[in-house]
Amino acid sequence: MDWLFFDYFFSTRVMSIITLIIIGINFLLAIGLIFLERRSAQSVWAWILVLFFLPVVGFIIYMLFGRTIYNQKIFIIQEDDKVGMEHLVQDQLDELSNNSLDFSNPVAEKHKKLIHMLLYNNQSFLTVNNSIETFTNGRDKFDSLLEDIRNAKDHIHFQYYIFRLDNLGKELYEALLQKQKEGVTVRFLYDDIGSRGLTLRNFRKFKNEGGQVEAFFPNMLPLINPRMNNRNHRKIVVIDGSVGYVGGFNVGDEYLGLNKKFGFWRDTHLKISGEAVKSLQLRFMLDWNSHSERNNLTREERYFPAVGYHGENPIQIASSGPDEKWQQIKYGYIKMIYSAKKSIYIQTPYFIPDPSFLEAVRIAILSGIKVHLMIPNMPDHPFVYWGTYSNAGALVKMGAEVHIYEKGFLHQKIVMIDDEVLSVGTTNIDMRSFLLNFEVNAFIYDAEQAGQYREIYEKDVEDSTLLTEERYAARGKWIKFKESFANLISPIL
């Protein structure tokens, strides 16, 4: 009996010590969240709830998903690159201050405050000599991309969040491999989490031909990645420094509408020719150099060739990420919304904005500005979807016009105001894109381009149903419960 009592007493004491250690770790993490990390109050409380209600599991979740990388110098700019870029940005800032910048477009001049903000915060220099081709169908986009790859003469810089080696992926891989065999330099950058299942071993043949491949924030251990949250969500292709692609399509058969669950995949992607390609090139170079130790890119004429006349579309390429002090693309969105005089159009798969974005939209509605929002009819992430549906329903009650896309899955990320300024890129309307992921968007100042998008939006309305107050009020209790839970954890979705 004495031994049984001793074993019981000892095991109880050990468990008490372990419990105290776990409570202590949770307490220290909570202190760190509150006082050390730059987070919103909503995010802090959400993580504290996770840590204290799920002591062990919450700690693991935090280590995988919760850590921040603020103030880390991930993207190192070589001194020559830094000077060249800063001179261009400073020159444009000075010209804006002196009212001497030649916009060559009345829309760009009208929105010079937005241009100034992106220049100042993001070093997103304005280019005006550009032409744009817009793709809303995956097959059309990838057919165009494949043609440009086959016509490449010097280099191909290829970057995607998701790259699958399915039928489409193999088609692109073979095209890139063939160009490498022909002597064209090909660099391939993929995100290690977005492209899960893809490893450097898949590129042996490509690398044997001289191709260069890097994974963004790769796994340190099998199945474990300490940077689950901070992913490179950008999709950029630059060919010969003269043609650039940016937008929402990743590489996979589902983006061609071949997935039975999602059906038709509705997305938007841009093909840009002109001076703005230099901005995409610079963005790729910074991303590449952040993970390539032996094959760093430096400024060379071959990467930034002289550009002839291509058009008159003013464009700023803006990027954002958790390493930055400011949430540049979110600021761009909010500045657009506050600048709107007549209308705001938003298409997004996820609509879980932070309070500053949501407040801007509410103020716009109350000011008599027509707000149009389009969201998908199905979830690819359940909690995110019900948070989206809840926020959309709240805006309907205020007078916004909300459509639910029914033809397939809606994935594009679009914000447009007054049929004048348009932002297209990789940035969703959620905390993940605003704070955690590395994103890139094109801000376009052109009434003709905005008019084309307005026509595209109206065509999408034909494949959508209107979310009315009556329809939203008729949702069941189970949906209301899912909405409430999604709203509770929305700061960490």
Coordinates of C-alpha atoms in Angstrom, one line a residue:
M1 CA 0.0 0.0 0.0
D2 CA 2.9 2.4 0.8
W3 CA 4.4 1.8 -2.7
L4 CA 1.0 2.4 -4.3
F5 CA 0.6 5.6 -2.3
F6 CA 4.1 6.7 -3.3
D7 CA 3.5 6.0 -7.0
Y8 CA 0.2 7.9 -6.9
F9 CA 1.8 10.8 -5.1
F10 CA 4.8 10.9 -7.4
S11 CA 2.7 10.7 -10.6
T12 CA 0.3 13.3 -9.3
R13 CA 3.3 15.6 -8.5
V14 CA 4.8 15.1 -12.0
M15 CA 1.5 15.9 -13.7
S16 CA 1.2 19.0 -11.5
I17 CA 4.7 20.1 -12.5
I18 CA 3.9 19.5 -16.2
T19 CA 0.7 21.4 -15.9
L20 CA 2.5 24.3 -14.3
I21 CA 5.1 24.3 -17.1
I22 CA 2.4 24.4 -19.7
I23 CA 0.5 27.2 -18.0
G24 CA 3.8 29.1 -17.7
I25 CA 4.6 28.7 -21.4
N26 CA 1.1 29.8 -22.3
F27 CA 1.5 32.8 -20.0
L28 CA 4.8 33.8 -21.5
L29 CA 3.4 33.4 -25.0
A30 CA 0.4 35.6 -24.1
I31 CA 2.8 38.2 -22.7
G32 CA 4.8 38.1 -25.9
L33 CA 1.6 38.4 -28.0
I34 CA 0.5 41.5 -26.1
F35 CA 3.7 43.4 -25.5
L36 CA 6.3 42.2 -28.1
E37 CA 4.5 41.5 -31.4
R38 CA 2.8 44.0 -33.6
R39 CA -0.7 42.6 -33.8
S40 CA -4.2 43.9 -33.7
A41 CA -6.2 43.6 -30.5
Q42 CA -8.6 41.2 -32.2
S43 CA -5.7 38.9 -33.2
V44 CA -4.2 39.0 -29.7
W45 CA -7.5 38.0 -28.1
A46 CA -8.1 35.2 -30.6
W47 CA -4.6 33.7 -30.0
I48 CA -5.0 34.1 -26.2
L49 CA -8.3 32.1 -26.4
V50 CA -6.5 29.4 -28.5
L51 CA -3.5 29.2 -26.0
F52 CA -5.6 29.0 -22.9
F53 CA -8.4 26.7 -24.1
L54 CA -6.1 24.4 -25.9
P55 CA -2.9 24.5 -23.8
V56 CA -0.7 21.9 -25.6
V57 CA -2.4 21.9 -29.0
G58 CA -2.7 25.7 -28.9
F59 CA 1.1 26.0 -28.4
I60 CA 1.8 23.7 -31.4
I61 CA -0.7 25.7 -33.5
Y62 CA 0.9 28.9 -32.5
M63 CA 4.4 27.7 -33.4
L64 CA 3.3 26.6 -36.8
F65 CA 0.8 29.4 -37.7
G66 CA 1.2 32.2 -35.3
R67 CA 4.7 33.5 -35.3
T68 CA 5.5 36.7 -37.0
I69 CA 8.6 37.7 -39.0
Y70 CA 8.5 41.5 -38.6
N71 CA 11.7 43.4 -39.1
Q72 CA 13.5 40.5 -40.6
K73 CA 15.6 41.5 -43.7
I74 CA 14.3 38.7 -45.9
F75 CA 14.6 40.6 -49.2
I76 CA 18.1 42.0 -49.5
I77 CA 18.6 44.7 -52.2
Q78 CA 22.0 44.9 -53.7
E79 CA 23.5 48.4 -53.4
D80 CA 23.4 49.0 -57.2
D81 CA 19.7 47.9 -57.3
K82 CA 18.9 50.0 -54.2
V83 CA 20.4 53.2 -55.6
G84 CA 18.7 52.8 -59.0
M85 CA 15.3 52.1 -57.5
E86 CA 15.5 54.8 -54.9
H87 CA 16.5 57.5 -57.4
L88 CA 13.5 56.6 -59.6
V89 CA 11.1 56.7 -56.7
Q90 CA 12.5 59.9 -55.2
D91 CA 12.4 61.6 -58.6
Q92 CA 8.7 60.8 -59.0
L93 CA 8.0 61.9 -55.4
D94 CA 9.7 65.2 -56.1
E95 CA 7.8 65.6 -59.4
L96 CA 4.5 64.9 -57.6
S97 CA 5.3 67.5 -54.9
N98 CA 6.2 70.1 -57.6
N99 CA 3.2 69.1 -59.8
S100 CA 5.6 68.4 -62.6
L101 CA 5.0 64.7 -63.1
D102 CA 3.8 63.9 -66.6
F103 CA 0.8 61.6 -66.2
S104 CA -0.3 61.5 -69.8
N105 CA -3.6 60.3 -68.4
P106 CA -6.2 62.4 -66.6
V107 CA -7.3 59.5 -64.4
A108 CA -3.8 59.0 -63.1
E109 CA -3.5 62.7 -62.4
K110 CA -6.8 62.7 -60.6
H111 CA -5.6 60.0 -58.2
K112 CA -2.1 61.3 -57.6
K113 CA -2.6 61.0 -53.8
L114 CA -2.9 57.2 -54.2
I115 CA 0.1 57.1 -56.5
H116 CA 2.1 59.1 -53.9
M117 CA 1.1 56.8 -51.1
L118 CA 2.2 53.7 -53.0
L119 CA 5.4 55.4 -54.0
Y120 CA 6.2 56.6 -50.5
N121 CA 5.3 53.4 -48.6
N122 CA 6.1 50.8 -51.2
Q123 CA 8.5 52.3 -53.7
S124 CA 6.1 51.3 -56.4
F125 CA 7.2 53.6 -59.2
L126 CA 4.6 54.7 -61.7
T127 CA 5.0 53.6 -65.4
V128 CA 2.8 54.9 -68.2
N129 CA 4.1 53.1 -71.3
N130 CA 2.1 49.8 -70.9
S131 CA -0.4 47.7 -72.7
I132 CA -2.6 45.1 -70.9
E133 CA -4.3 41.9 -71.9
T134 CA -6.9 40.5 -69.4
F135 CA -7.6 36.8 -69.1
T136 CA -10.7 35.5 -67.2
N137 CA -10.4 31.9 -68.5
G138 CA -7.5 29.6 -67.4
R139 CA -7.1 27.9 -70.8
D140 CA -6.7 31.2 -72.6
K141 CA -4.2 32.5 -70.0
F142 CA -2.0 29.4 -70.1
D143 CA -2.2 29.1 -73.9
S144 CA -0.8 32.7 -74.1
L145 CA 1.8 32.0 -71.4
L146 CA 3.0 28.8 -73.3
E147 CA 3.3 30.8 -76.5
D148 CA 5.4 33.5 -74.8
I149 CA 7.6 30.8 -73.2
R150 CA 8.2 29.1 -76.5
N151 CA 9.2 32.5 -78.0
A152 CA 11.6 33.4 -75.2
K153 CA 15.1 34.3 -76.3
D154 CA 17.1 35.1 -73.2
H155 CA 15.5 34.3 -69.9
I156 CA 12.3 33.1 -68.2
H157 CA 11.5 34.0 -64.5
F158 CA 8.7 31.8 -63.3
Q159 CA 7.1 32.1 -59.8
Y160 CA 3.8 30.5 -58.5
Y161 CA 2.3 29.9 -55.1
I162 CA 0.8 26.6 -56.3
F163 CA 2.4 24.4 -59.0
R164 CA 1.1 20.9 -59.5
L165 CA 2.7 18.4 -61.7
D166 CA -0.6 17.3 -63.2
N167 CA -1.5 17.7 -66.9
L168 CA -1.2 21.5 -67.0
G169 CA 1.9 21.5 -64.8
K170 CA 3.7 18.9 -66.9
E171 CA 2.8 20.9 -70.1
L172 CA 4.5 24.0 -68.6
Y173 CA 7.4 22.0 -67.1
E174 CA 8.2 20.5 -70.5
A175 CA 8.0 23.9 -72.2
L176 CA 10.4 25.4 -69.6
L177 CA 12.7 22.3 -69.9
Q178 CA 12.8 22.7 -73.7
K179 CA 13.8 26.4 -73.5
Q180 CA 16.5 25.5 -71.0
K181 CA 17.9 23.0 -73.5
E182 CA 17.8 25.8 -76.2
G183 CA 20.1 27.9 -74.0
V184 CA 17.4 30.2 -72.5
T185 CA 18.0 30.8 -68.7
V186 CA 15.1 29.5 -66.7
R187 CA 14.6 30.3 -63.0
F188 CA 11.7 28.5 -61.2
L189 CA 10.5 29.7 -57.7
Y190 CA 7.6 27.9 -56.0
D191 CA 6.1 28.1 -52.5
D192 CA 6.8 25.0 -50.4
I193 CA 3.4 24.9 -48.7
G194 CA 1.3 26.1 -51.6
S195 CA 3.0 23.5 -53.8
R196 CA 2.9 20.7 -51.2
G197 CA 3.9 17.4 -52.7
L198 CA 6.4 19.2 -55.0
T199 CA 10.1 18.8 -54.1
L200 CA 13.4 19.7 -55.7
R201 CA 13.7 16.0 -56.7
N202 CA 10.9 16.6 -59.2
F203 CA 13.3 18.9 -61.1
R204 CA 16.3 16.7 -61.6
K205 CA 16.1 16.6 -65.4
F206 CA 15.5 20.4 -65.4
K207 CA 18.5 21.1 -63.1
N208 CA 20.7 18.7 -65.1
E209 CA 20.0 20.9 -68.2
G210 CA 21.2 24.0 -66.2
G211 CA 17.8 25.2 -64.9
Q212 CA 17.6 26.9 -61.5
V213 CA 14.9 26.0 -58.9
E214 CA 14.2 27.3 -55.4
A215 CA 11.5 26.6 -52.9
F216 CA 10.2 29.5 -50.8
F217 CA 10.5 28.9 -47.0
P218 CA 11.0 25.1 -47.5
N219 CA 10.3 22.5 -44.8
M220 CA 13.1 22.1 -42.3
L221 CA 11.8 18.6 -41.3
P222 CA 9.4 16.2 -43.1
L223 CA 5.8 17.4 -42.8
I224 CA 6.8 20.2 -40.5
N225 CA 7.2 23.8 -41.6
P226 CA 7.8 26.6 -39.1
R227 CA 6.6 29.1 -41.6
M228 CA 3.1 27.7 -42.3
N229 CA 1.6 31.2 -42.2
N230 CA 4.2 33.3 -44.1
R231 CA 3.7 32.1 -47.6
N232 CA 4.7 33.6 -50.9
H233 CA 1.3 33.9 -52.5
R234 CA 2.6 35.8 -55.6
K235 CA 2.2 34.6 -59.2
I236 CA 4.7 36.3 -61.4
V237 CA 6.2 35.4 -64.8
V238 CA 8.7 37.6 -66.6
I239 CA 10.0 36.7 -70.1
D240 CA 13.0 38.5 -71.6
G241 CA 12.3 41.5 -69.4
S242 CA 9.6 42.6 -71.9
V243 CA 6.5 40.6 -71.0
G244 CA 5.1 40.0 -67.6
Y245 CA 2.1 38.0 -66.1
V246 CA 0.5 38.7 -62.7
G247 CA -2.9 37.7 -61.3
G248 CA -4.9 35.0 -59.5
F249 CA -4.3 31.8 -61.6
N250 CA -2.0 29.2 -60.1
V251 CA -0.8 26.1 -62.0
G252 CA -3.0 23.1 -61.8
D253 CA -5.8 21.3 -63.7
E254 CA -8.5 22.8 -61.3
Y255 CA -7.6 26.3 -62.7
L256 CA -8.7 25.0 -66.1
G257 CA -12.1 24.0 -64.6
L258 CA -11.3 20.3 -64.5
N259 CA -12.0 19.8 -60.8
K260 CA -15.4 18.2 -60.2
K261 CA -15.8 19.9 -56.8
F262 CA -15.3 23.4 -58.1
G263 CA -16.2 23.1 -61.7
F264 CA -15.5 26.3 -63.8
W265 CA -12.7 28.3 -62.3
R266 CA -13.4 32.1 -62.5
D267 CA -10.2 34.1 -62.1
T268 CA -8.5 37.1 -63.5
H269 CA -4.9 37.4 -64.8
L270 CA -3.0 40.2 -66.6
K271 CA -0.4 40.0 -69.4
I272 CA 1.6 43.3 -69.3
S273 CA 3.9 44.6 -72.0
G274 CA 5.9 47.8 -71.3
E275 CA 7.7 49.6 -68.5
A276 CA 5.7 48.0 -65.7
V277 CA 7.4 44.7 -66.5
K278 CA 10.5 46.2 -64.9
S279 CA 8.7 46.4 -61.6
L280 CA 7.6 42.7 -61.9
Q281 CA 11.2 41.8 -62.7
L282 CA 12.5 43.6 -59.7
R283 CA 9.9 41.9 -57.5
F284 CA 11.0 38.5 -58.8
M285 CA 14.6 39.3 -58.3
L286 CA 14.1 40.2 -54.7
D287 CA 12.1 37.0 -54.0
W288 CA 14.6 34.9 -55.8
N289 CA 17.6 36.4 -54.0
S290 CA 15.9 35.8 -50.6
H291 CA 16.3 32.1 -51.1
S292 CA 19.1 31.5 -53.6
E293 CA 22.5 31.4 -51.9
R294 CA 24.7 30.7 -55.0
N295 CA 22.8 32.1 -57.9
N296 CA 21.8 35.6 -56.8
L297 CA 20.5 38.0 -59.5
T298 CA 22.0 41.4 -60.0
R299 CA 21.0 44.3 -62.2
E300 CA 22.0 43.6 -65.7
E301 CA 20.8 45.2 -69.0
R302 CA 19.4 41.8 -70.2
Y303 CA 16.9 41.8 -67.3
F304 CA 15.8 45.5 -67.9
P305 CA 16.0 46.0 -71.7
A306 CA 14.9 49.2 -73.4
V307 CA 11.2 49.3 -74.0
G308 CA 9.6 50.7 -77.2
Y309 CA 6.1 52.1 -77.3
H310 CA 3.4 49.7 -76.0
G311 CA 0.5 51.8 -74.8
E312 CA -0.7 54.5 -72.4
N313 CA -1.9 52.5 -69.4
P314 CA -0.5 53.9 -66.2
I315 CA 0.4 51.1 -63.8
Q316 CA 2.0 50.7 -60.3
I317 CA 3.1 47.3 -59.2
A318 CA 2.7 47.1 -55.4
S319 CA 3.8 44.3 -53.1
S320 CA 3.3 43.6 -49.4
G321 CA 4.4 41.0 -46.9
P322 CA 4.9 40.4 -43.1
D323 CA 8.4 41.7 -43.3
E324 CA 7.1 45.2 -44.2
K325 CA 6.3 47.9 -41.7
W326 CA 3.1 48.9 -43.6
Q327 CA 0.3 46.9 -45.1
Q328 CA 0.8 48.5 -48.5
I329 CA -1.8 46.8 -50.6
K330 CA -4.5 47.0 -47.9
Y331 CA -3.7 50.7 -47.6
G332 CA -4.1 51.0 -51.4
Y333 CA -7.5 49.3 -51.2
I334 CA -8.7 51.6 -48.4
K335 CA -7.4 54.7 -50.1
M336 CA -9.3 53.7 -53.2
I337 CA -12.5 53.2 -51.2
Y338 CA -12.2 56.6 -49.5
S339 CA -11.5 58.3 -52.9
A340 CA -14.6 56.8 -54.5
K341 CA -17.3 59.2 -55.6
K342 CA -19.8 57.0 -57.4
S343 CA -19.2 53.2 -57.2
I344 CA -17.0 50.5 -55.7
Y345 CA -16.7 47.0 -57.2
I346 CA -15.2 44.1 -55.3
Q347 CA -14.7 40.5 -56.3
T348 CA -13.0 38.2 -53.9
P349 CA -13.2 34.5 -52.8
Y350 CA -12.7 35.6 -49.1
F351 CA -14.3 38.6 -47.6
I352 CA -13.0 38.8 -44.0
P353 CA -11.5 42.3 -43.8
D354 CA -10.1 43.9 -40.7
P355 CA -12.1 46.7 -39.0
S356 CA -10.3 49.5 -41.0
F357 CA -11.3 48.1 -44.4
L358 CA -14.9 47.2 -43.3
E359 CA -15.3 50.7 -41.8
A360 CA -14.3 52.3 -45.1
V361 CA -16.8 50.3 -47.0
R362 CA -19.6 51.1 -44.5
I363 CA -18.8 54.8 -44.7
A364 CA -19.0 54.6 -48.5
I365 CA -22.4 52.9 -48.3
L366 CA -23.7 55.5 -45.9
S367 CA -22.3 58.3 -48.1
G368 CA -24.5 57.1 -51.0
I369 CA -21.8 55.4 -53.0
K370 CA -22.9 52.2 -54.7
V371 CA -21.0 49.2 -53.4
H372 CA -21.0 46.0 -55.4
L373 CA -19.6 42.8 -53.9
M374 CA -19.3 39.4 -55.5
I375 CA -18.4 36.2 -53.6
P376 CA -18.4 32.5 -54.4
N377 CA -21.2 30.1 -53.8
M378 CA -19.0 27.4 -52.3
P379 CA -16.2 27.2 -49.8
D380 CA -12.7 25.9 -50.4
H381 CA -12.0 26.8 -46.7
P382 CA -15.2 26.3 -44.7
F383 CA -14.6 28.7 -41.8
V384 CA -13.4 31.4 -44.2
Y385 CA -16.5 31.0 -46.3
W386 CA -19.0 31.4 -43.4
G387 CA -17.1 34.5 -42.2
T388 CA -17.3 35.8 -45.8
Y389 CA -21.1 35.1 -45.9
S390 CA -21.6 36.8 -42.6
N391 CA -19.8 40.0 -43.6
A392 CA -21.6 40.0 -47.0
G393 CA -25.0 39.7 -45.2
A394 CA -24.2 42.6 -42.9
L395 CA -23.4 44.8 -45.9
V396 CA -26.6 43.8 -47.6
K397 CA -28.5 45.1 -44.7
M398 CA -26.8 48.5 -45.1
G399 CA -27.7 48.7 -48.8
A400 CA -24.8 47.0 -50.6
E401 CA -25.5 45.0 -53.7
V402 CA -24.1 41.5 -53.1
H403 CA -24.0 38.7 -55.8
I404 CA -23.1 35.1 -55.2
Y405 CA -21.3 33.6 -58.2
E406 CA -23.0 30.3 -59.2
K407 CA -21.2 29.1 -62.4
G408 CA -18.2 27.7 -60.5
F409 CA -15.6 28.9 -58.1
L410 CA -14.9 32.7 -57.9
H411 CA -11.2 33.2 -57.2
Q412 CA -10.1 36.6 -58.6
K413 CA -9.1 39.5 -56.4
I414 CA -10.4 42.8 -57.8
V415 CA -11.2 46.2 -56.4
M416 CA -12.4 49.1 -58.7
I417 CA -13.7 52.5 -58.1
D418 CA -15.7 55.0 -60.2
D419 CA -14.9 53.1 -63.5
E420 CA -11.4 54.7 -63.2
V421 CA -8.9 52.9 -60.9
L422 CA -8.6 49.1 -60.9
S423 CA -6.4 46.8 -58.7
V424 CA -5.8 43.3 -59.9
G425 CA -3.5 40.8 -58.3
T426 CA -3.0 38.1 -55.6
T427 CA -4.4 39.9 -52.5
N428 CA -7.6 38.6 -51.0
I429 CA -9.7 40.7 -48.7
D430 CA -8.7 38.9 -45.5
M431 CA -6.2 39.1 -42.6
R432 CA -4.0 36.4 -44.2
S433 CA -3.3 38.5 -47.3
F434 CA -3.1 41.8 -45.4
L435 CA -0.7 40.7 -42.7
L436 CA 0.7 37.2 -43.3
N437 CA 1.3 36.4 -46.9
F438 CA 3.6 37.9 -49.5
E439 CA 1.4 39.5 -52.2
V440 CA 1.6 41.5 -55.4
N441 CA -1.0 43.7 -57.2
A442 CA -1.2 45.9 -60.2
F443 CA -2.9 49.3 -59.6
I444 CA -4.2 50.5 -63.0
Y445 CA -5.3 54.1 -63.6
D446 CA -7.2 54.0 -66.9
A447 CA -10.9 54.5 -67.7
E448 CA -10.8 52.2 -70.7
Q449 CA -9.3 49.3 -68.7
A450 CA -11.8 49.9 -65.9
G451 CA -14.7 50.0 -68.4
Q452 CA -13.6 46.6 -69.7
Y453 CA -13.6 45.2 -66.2
R454 CA -17.1 46.7 -65.6
E455 CA -18.3 44.7 -68.6
I456 CA -16.7 41.6 -67.2
Y457 CA -18.3 42.1 -63.8
E458 CA -21.8 42.6 -65.4
K459 CA -21.3 39.4 -67.4
D460 CA -20.4 37.6 -64.1
V461 CA -23.7 39.0 -62.6
E462 CA -25.6 37.0 -65.3
D463 CA -24.0 33.8 -63.7
S464 CA -24.8 34.9 -60.2
T465 CA -27.8 35.2 -57.8
L466 CA -28.6 38.3 -55.7
L467 CA -28.2 38.0 -51.9
T468 CA -31.2 39.8 -50.6
E469 CA -32.1 40.7 -47.0
E470 CA -34.9 38.1 -47.1
R471 CA -32.6 35.4 -48.4
Y472 CA -30.0 36.1 -45.8
A473 CA -32.5 36.3 -42.9
A474 CA -33.9 32.9 -43.9
R475 CA -30.7 31.0 -43.3
G476 CA -30.9 28.2 -40.7
K477 CA -29.6 28.1 -37.1
W478 CA -26.7 25.9 -38.1
I479 CA -25.5 28.4 -40.6
K480 CA -25.8 31.2 -38.0
F481 CA -23.8 29.1 -35.6
K482 CA -21.0 28.6 -38.2
E483 CA -21.0 32.3 -38.9
S484 CA -20.7 33.2 -35.2
F485 CA -17.8 30.8 -34.8
A486 CA -16.1 32.0 -38.0
N487 CA -16.4 35.6 -36.8
L488 CA -14.9 34.7 -33.4
I489 CA -11.7 33.2 -35.0
S490 CA -11.7 35.5 -38.0
P491 CA -8.6 37.5 -36.8
I492 CA -6.5 34.3 -37.2
L493 CA -8.1 32.8 -40.3

